[in-house]
Amino acid sequence: MNFSEVFKQSNQLCKVSPDGKYLATCVQYRLVVRDVSTLQILQLYTCLDQISHMDWSSDSLFILCAMYKRGLVQVWSMEQPDWHCKIDEGSIGLVSSRWSPDGRHILNTTEFHLRVTVWSLCTKAVSYIKYPKVCQKGADFSRDGCYMALAERRDCKDYVSVFVCDDWHLLRHFETETQDLSGLEWSPNGCVLAVWDSCLEYKVLLYSLDGRLLSAYSAYDWSLGVKSVTWSPSSQFLAIGSYDEKVRILNHITWKKITQFEHVASINSTKAVVYKEVEKRTAVGSDDLSLHNITIGTTLFNTQSKYEICPPPVQIPVVKPDPDRANPKIGVSTLAFSSDSRYLATKNDNMASVVWVWDMQKMSLVAVLQQTSAVRCFQWDPRRPRLALCTGNTKLYLWSPAGCVSVQVPAEGGLQVQSLSWHCSGDSLILLGKEQLCLCYMDQEDK
Amino acid sequence: MGEWWTTGPIGTSVGNYEISNISHVTMSPSRQNNLASMYSSLPLSYNVLGAFCTEDNIPQCVSYINQELDALGLSTCIEASTPRAAGLNSVPALNAMYELMQIHRRHMSSLEELEREQLKKSSTLDHVQMNNSRLKDQLELSMREKSGLHETERQLQLKIKTLQSCLKTEKDEVQKLQSIIASRASQYSHDAKRKEREAAKLKERLSQLLVDRKDKKLAIDVLNCLGRSDGKRSHWRTAKATVGHEGEMYKSLLNDYEASQRTLVLENAELKKVLQQMKKEMIHILSPRKPSPRGATADDSQEQANSDGEEKAGDCSRETLDQSCEHAREQLANSIRQQWRKLRNHMEKLDSQASLVQTQLECNQELILRETHEDEMERMRREVQQCKEFIHAQQQLLQQQLNTSFDDETAALLNDCYTLEEKERLKEEWRLFEEQKINFERERKNFTEAAIRLGREKKAFEEDRASWLKNQFLNMTPFTDRRRCSSSDGQSALSIKSEPEMRMSSTKTPLVKSSTYTPFSTPKPSLSATVPSTTELYRSLRLMPDSR
């Protein structure tokens, strides 16, 4: 495993192009494009203000930089660095900006979610979509890029509009049976749309592509409901994480629950492996205390950590959330399927330093990773069943069915890893700190 | 006085008459009856008393009576009026008699009193006994009542407990609902606050806009319009296009459904196959080896079941043909269930038999059984051993035969001949591979050289053009001579400069790479430094923008 040197970035804006060749980062108002393998700077663009959001187009030829305060979006071309494009939303303001799947349209959501403006880079035409819904995930593109589902709210009722991304023709518009729609997501095969209600009511609705309601699922009444929803990459399973600390799996044939995973505070299962991160301070010999070593540095004071396997029963530390606050820190907030749909990784918010890995074939718990501090981010390798996670310290943790490893990130000045993302080939990882980023190249053999 | 009694009966008749005369004289009329009853009850005694005193023994009687009176404590003495006379002094005698009667009367009254007392006491005793029994009854009754009350108390306690537990559960439920309500309320209030804040911002912005009135127009400023990502021209939005979209959508949905149906059909077929296999195996297990120690009826049922099974096995082939038929599916499921039930029964019987056998462990029969079992085992082991030896011998003979017919070399050759063909093929492939590799290397070298040459030529051409243009320009001025000399110098200088620049760019990359990796772990194996990388080539060929 090799680590690159540390580069500057701001706002955690660092993305790899969809074809995997380039790495774009934002430093204040500058956009820096590097080559992924050599990390040489290929392009440098300057925007008019501090960049709030940055994204690649699907064909890796264009990058959009949005500056929400100024209401501006600037688009840069990789092929022609002199090409420029500036979209000014005017006095209406800008809260979010994204590419369309064909890479030639930009969808801007205005302030107060008054409307969604669709700008075409081919024809300079503008279209408007009114009454978009303000929610956790109000718009989603299907994976093949053909359709876009947008949540709308009119007269205190929720609707979903399905647009054909080719020409933005409204294909379907139907009312949903939700009280307060909180999110929607296409299944990876693009045929089913999952729509879920806000946490005040547990309701997950499944609509077919042509707007028919296929099924409605509700596990219980009254208590706080759905917290997170995700599809498995094969579209076979829909995993629903809720505030009662359970994950329920629905199957795609009958849309009924086939199993539920509970996050218990005391693990008794003998089949699950519990990895506990144990820190140990490295003993420093007196001859090591040369000036050179001290300047190199914080590695001297960094704690080494390794994983120990704990035999069952294991107690998981639980933090009770404040009952008076809204959106309490309890329940399953993060779900992620591995790329082969074999494993599901979950995080329960009142056991924030623990990541649970479930085997979908056996429908049982396979591994539990207990860290020393709260887990900030975890993501599966896009090619193989390997999970990378970080907890805000200077280490990177990797789990695979063969085992678990904790790697110290050798960065000068100590890079506190706040989030990470995999390169699309699964050969490297991008680690983001507060203001820094670092690339980690995996060994080519299976590790 | 006993002696007197024995002589009594001789002179009874005379005595009787006298005594009765005496008694009649002194008796008071009130006591007549009592005394008469007393006297009548003691007739014998009067006869005896009559015998007590006769004409002869009057003085003895008198003295005796005096003695008795003394003994009783009476002072009066009886005297005879004259010695040997039959009469007595009447006064003392009468006094004595009177005192005796007094004594008698006193005795009678005390007797009466005692009798009265006794009556009273017996009646009180009766009364007390009655009371006692009544109280005992009462006590029993109250005991029974008490136990009844205990029982009811216990039942009430039980009821209290159950009600308490119900109350507790209800309280818990209420608390849970309260917490739910509280969380919902906090969520609602949070959302309401958020919406209110947003509304406030909206109002503010609206007022700002109304005041400002210089609406910054939204606009897009593009250098040049882009082509579509798929390269085609964009179409007009027509009704045909919209219908086309609908068609596309339905097509994709149908494809998805068909794909899932296909996988389900395959899965179904596999599972049916597995079930049928299981059924066949179960039939096989159940039918031939069953010893059937029971009656003929069991056999019959067995055979019928077998024939049933075979019939069903025959049906199976038909079943596989129409897989979607519901009836066939039910049939299969039912037959599986039947076979499974039979198997289970069989297993249960075997279990019971085994337990029976175990319970007969103490009997002698068991020893015999075990012995026969062990004999069987021994026999089988011997057979196995024999077979093994036989096989070994065969192997050896075979080996010998093979070995004696050929000598070592040819044997080795024969051993080798199987792999020879493969080795040859592998060698051929390796050779081809090596050739291709060399070719590829050569081509690559050529290509890079060509690219370098091209780059160089281009640069030279550019230089030439630049110098020519400069010349042209300078030709227009009067300072031509001097310029021409310097331009040629400049040209050569420029050309010299170009070469090292190219080489520098090509060697720059490996240095950068090494600087990236040296402080840390093992460097990533990268492209060799001697041949420039393809990115460099592209850069030099101007397919990619230069690095700055």
Short mmCIF file of N, CA, C and O in Angstrom, two decimals, chain A residues 62-113:
data_model
loop_
_atom_site.label_atom_id
_atom_site.label_comp_id
_atom_site.label_asym_id
_atom_site.label_seq_id
_atom_site.Cartn_x
_atom_site.Cartn_y
_atom_site.Cartn_z
N PHE A 62 -16.30 17.49 -18.80
CA PHE A 62 -16.61 18.80 -18.23
C PHE A 62 -16.72 18.72 -16.73
O PHE A 62 -17.05 17.69 -16.17
N ILE A 63 -16.43 19.87 -16.13
CA ILE A 63 -16.57 19.95 -14.66
C ILE A 63 -17.41 21.17 -14.36
O ILE A 63 -17.17 22.24 -14.94
N LEU A 64 -18.39 21.02 -13.46
CA LEU A 64 -19.14 22.21 -13.07
C LEU A 64 -18.70 22.65 -11.69
O LEU A 64 -18.44 21.82 -10.82
N CYS A 65 -18.59 23.94 -11.50
CA CYS A 65 -18.26 24.51 -10.20
C CYS A 65 -19.38 25.47 -9.83
O CYS A 65 -19.65 26.42 -10.58
N ALA A 66 -20.01 25.23 -8.73
CA ALA A 66 -21.13 26.06 -8.32
C ALA A 66 -20.71 26.93 -7.15
O ALA A 66 -20.05 26.46 -6.22
N MET A 67 -21.10 28.18 -7.21
CA MET A 67 -20.82 29.11 -6.11
C MET A 67 -22.17 29.59 -5.61
O MET A 67 -22.80 30.45 -6.24
N TYR A 68 -22.63 28.99 -4.52
CA TYR A 68 -24.00 29.22 -4.10
C TYR A 68 -24.23 30.65 -3.65
O TYR A 68 -25.30 31.20 -3.86
N LYS A 69 -23.23 31.24 -3.01
CA LYS A 69 -23.47 32.60 -2.48
C LYS A 69 -23.69 33.60 -3.60
O LYS A 69 -24.51 34.49 -3.50
N ARG A 70 -22.95 33.40 -4.68
CA ARG A 70 -23.08 34.33 -5.80
C ARG A 70 -24.17 33.91 -6.76
O ARG A 70 -24.50 34.63 -7.67
N GLY A 71 -24.67 32.68 -6.61
CA GLY A 71 -25.68 32.20 -7.55
C GLY A 71 -25.12 31.90 -8.92
O GLY A 71 -25.79 32.04 -9.93
N LEU A 72 -23.85 31.51 -8.96
CA LEU A 72 -23.19 31.29 -10.24
C LEU A 72 -22.79 29.83 -10.40
O LEU A 72 -22.47 29.16 -9.43
N VAL A 73 -22.80 29.38 -11.65
CA VAL A 73 -22.24 28.08 -11.95
C VAL A 73 -21.29 28.27 -13.12
O VAL A 73 -21.66 28.88 -14.13
N GLN A 74 -20.08 27.77 -12.96
CA GLN A 74 -19.13 27.85 -14.08
C GLN A 74 -18.79 26.44 -14.51
O GLN A 74 -18.60 25.55 -13.68
N VAL A 75 -18.73 26.25 -15.82
CA VAL A 75 -18.43 24.93 -16.36
C VAL A 75 -17.12 25.01 -17.12
O VAL A 75 -16.91 25.94 -17.88
N TRP A 76 -16.25 24.04 -16.87
CA TRP A 76 -14.94 24.01 -17.51
C TRP A 76 -14.81 22.76 -18.36
O TRP A 76 -15.37 21.73 -18.03
N SER A 77 -14.03 22.88 -19.43
CA SER A 77 -13.85 21.75 -20.33
C SER A 77 -12.44 21.22 -20.18
O SER A 77 -11.48 21.96 -20.07
N MET A 78 -12.32 19.89 -20.22
CA MET A 78 -11.00 19.28 -20.13
C MET A 78 -10.31 19.30 -21.49
O MET A 78 -9.10 19.45 -21.59
N GLU A 79 -11.10 19.15 -22.53
CA GLU A 79 -10.48 19.11 -23.86
C GLU A 79 -10.01 20.47 -24.27
O GLU A 79 -8.94 20.62 -24.85
N GLN A 80 -10.86 21.47 -24.03
CA GLN A 80 -10.54 22.83 -24.46
C GLN A 80 -10.50 23.71 -23.23
O GLN A 80 -11.54 24.18 -22.77
N PRO A 81 -9.32 23.95 -22.72
CA PRO A 81 -9.26 24.73 -21.49
C PRO A 81 -9.74 26.17 -21.66
O PRO A 81 -10.10 26.82 -20.69
N ASP A 82 -9.78 26.66 -22.90
CA ASP A 82 -10.22 28.05 -23.09
C ASP A 82 -11.72 28.16 -23.12
O ASP A 82 -12.26 29.25 -23.03
N TRP A 83 -12.39 27.02 -23.29
CA TRP A 83 -13.85 27.06 -23.34
C TRP A 83 -14.35 27.44 -21.96
O TRP A 83 -13.86 26.97 -20.94
N HIS A 84 -15.34 28.33 -21.92
CA HIS A 84 -15.89 28.67 -20.63
C HIS A 84 -17.40 28.75 -20.73
O HIS A 84 -17.97 28.96 -21.81
N CYS A 85 -18.03 28.62 -19.60
CA CYS A 85 -19.48 28.72 -19.57
C CYS A 85 -19.85 29.23 -18.19
O CYS A 85 -19.37 28.70 -17.19
N LYS A 86 -20.70 30.21 -18.15
CA LYS A 86 -21.09 30.75 -16.85
C LYS A 86 -22.60 30.86 -16.80
O LYS A 86 -23.22 31.42 -17.71
N ILE A 87 -23.19 30.32 -15.79
CA ILE A 87 -24.64 30.40 -15.65
C ILE A 87 -24.91 31.25 -14.41
O ILE A 87 -24.41 30.95 -13.33
N ASP A 88 -25.70 32.25 -14.62
CA ASP A 88 -26.01 33.16 -13.52
C ASP A 88 -27.48 33.03 -13.20
O ASP A 88 -28.32 33.28 -14.06
N GLU A 89 -27.80 32.61 -12.01
CA GLU A 89 -29.20 32.46 -11.66
C GLU A 89 -29.86 33.77 -11.28
O GLU A 89 -31.06 33.80 -11.03
N GLY A 90 -29.06 34.81 -11.19
CA GLY A 90 -29.67 36.11 -10.92
C GLY A 90 -30.09 36.25 -9.47
O GLY A 90 -29.50 35.66 -8.57
N SER A 91 -31.13 37.02 -9.28
CA SER A 91 -31.52 37.33 -7.91
C SER A 91 -32.24 36.18 -7.24
O SER A 91 -32.53 36.22 -6.06
N ILE A 92 -32.53 35.16 -8.01
CA ILE A 92 -33.33 34.11 -7.43
C ILE A 92 -32.49 33.15 -6.58
O ILE A 92 -33.02 32.34 -5.83
N GLY A 93 -31.20 33.24 -6.71
CA GLY A 93 -30.37 32.45 -5.80
C GLY A 93 -30.22 31.00 -6.23
O GLY A 93 -30.88 30.51 -7.14
N LEU A 94 -29.33 30.32 -5.56
CA LEU A 94 -28.97 28.96 -5.94
C LEU A 94 -28.69 28.16 -4.68
O LEU A 94 -27.95 28.60 -3.81
N VAL A 95 -29.30 27.00 -4.58
CA VAL A 95 -28.96 26.14 -3.43
C VAL A 95 -28.34 24.82 -3.84
O VAL A 95 -27.70 24.17 -3.03
N SER A 96 -28.57 24.39 -5.07
CA SER A 96 -27.93 23.14 -5.46
C SER A 96 -27.83 23.09 -6.97
O SER A 96 -28.64 23.67 -7.69
N SER A 97 -26.80 22.40 -7.43
CA SER A 97 -26.55 22.35 -8.86
C SER A 97 -26.02 20.97 -9.19
O SER A 97 -25.18 20.44 -8.47
N ARG A 98 -26.52 20.38 -10.27
CA ARG A 98 -26.04 19.04 -10.61
C ARG A 98 -26.10 18.85 -12.11
O ARG A 98 -26.82 19.55 -12.83
N TRP A 99 -25.34 17.86 -12.57
CA TRP A 99 -25.34 17.49 -13.98
C TRP A 99 -26.52 16.58 -14.29
O TRP A 99 -26.99 15.85 -13.44
N SER A 100 -26.94 16.59 -15.53
CA SER A 100 -27.87 15.56 -15.99
C SER A 100 -27.02 14.39 -16.47
O SER A 100 -25.83 14.56 -16.70
N PRO A 101 -27.61 13.20 -16.61
CA PRO A 101 -26.79 12.04 -16.93
C PRO A 101 -26.10 12.13 -18.30
O PRO A 101 -25.09 11.49 -18.51
N ASP A 102 -26.62 12.94 -19.22
CA ASP A 102 -25.96 12.99 -20.53
C ASP A 102 -24.81 13.98 -20.55
O ASP A 102 -24.13 14.11 -21.56
N GLY A 103 -24.60 14.68 -19.45
CA GLY A 103 -23.47 15.60 -19.39
C GLY A 103 -23.64 16.86 -20.20
O GLY A 103 -22.66 17.55 -20.47
N ARG A 104 -24.86 17.17 -20.63
CA ARG A 104 -25.04 18.38 -21.42
C ARG A 104 -26.08 19.32 -20.84
O ARG A 104 -26.38 20.34 -21.42
N HIS A 105 -26.66 18.93 -19.73
CA HIS A 105 -27.63 19.81 -19.08
C HIS A 105 -27.24 19.97 -17.63
O HIS A 105 -26.69 19.06 -17.01
N ILE A 106 -27.57 21.15 -17.12
CA ILE A 106 -27.30 21.41 -15.70
C ILE A 106 -28.61 21.76 -15.02
O ILE A 106 -29.38 22.57 -15.55
N LEU A 107 -28.86 21.11 -13.88
CA LEU A 107 -30.09 21.38 -13.16
C LEU A 107 -29.76 22.19 -11.90
O LEU A 107 -29.03 21.73 -11.04
N ASN A 108 -30.29 23.38 -11.84
CA ASN A 108 -30.07 24.24 -10.69
C ASN A 108 -31.34 24.36 -9.88
O ASN A 108 -32.41 24.61 -10.42
N THR A 109 -31.18 24.21 -8.59
CA THR A 109 -32.33 24.41 -7.72
C THR A 109 -32.18 25.78 -7.08
O THR A 109 -31.15 26.10 -6.49
N THR A 110 -33.20 26.61 -7.23
CA THR A 110 -33.10 27.98 -6.75
C THR A 110 -33.33 28.03 -5.25
O THR A 110 -33.74 27.06 -4.63
N GLU A 111 -33.06 29.20 -4.71
CA GLU A 111 -33.25 29.37 -3.27
C GLU A 111 -34.71 29.20 -2.91
O GLU A 111 -35.59 29.53 -3.72
N PHE A 112 -34.95 28.70 -1.72
CA PHE A 112 -36.29 28.37 -1.23
C PHE A 112 -36.95 27.29 -2.08
O PHE A 112 -38.16 27.09 -1.99
N HIS A 113 -36.16 26.63 -2.91
CA HIS A 113 -36.70 25.55 -3.76
C HIS A 113 -37.92 26.02 -4.54
O HIS A 113 -38.91 25.33 -4.66
#
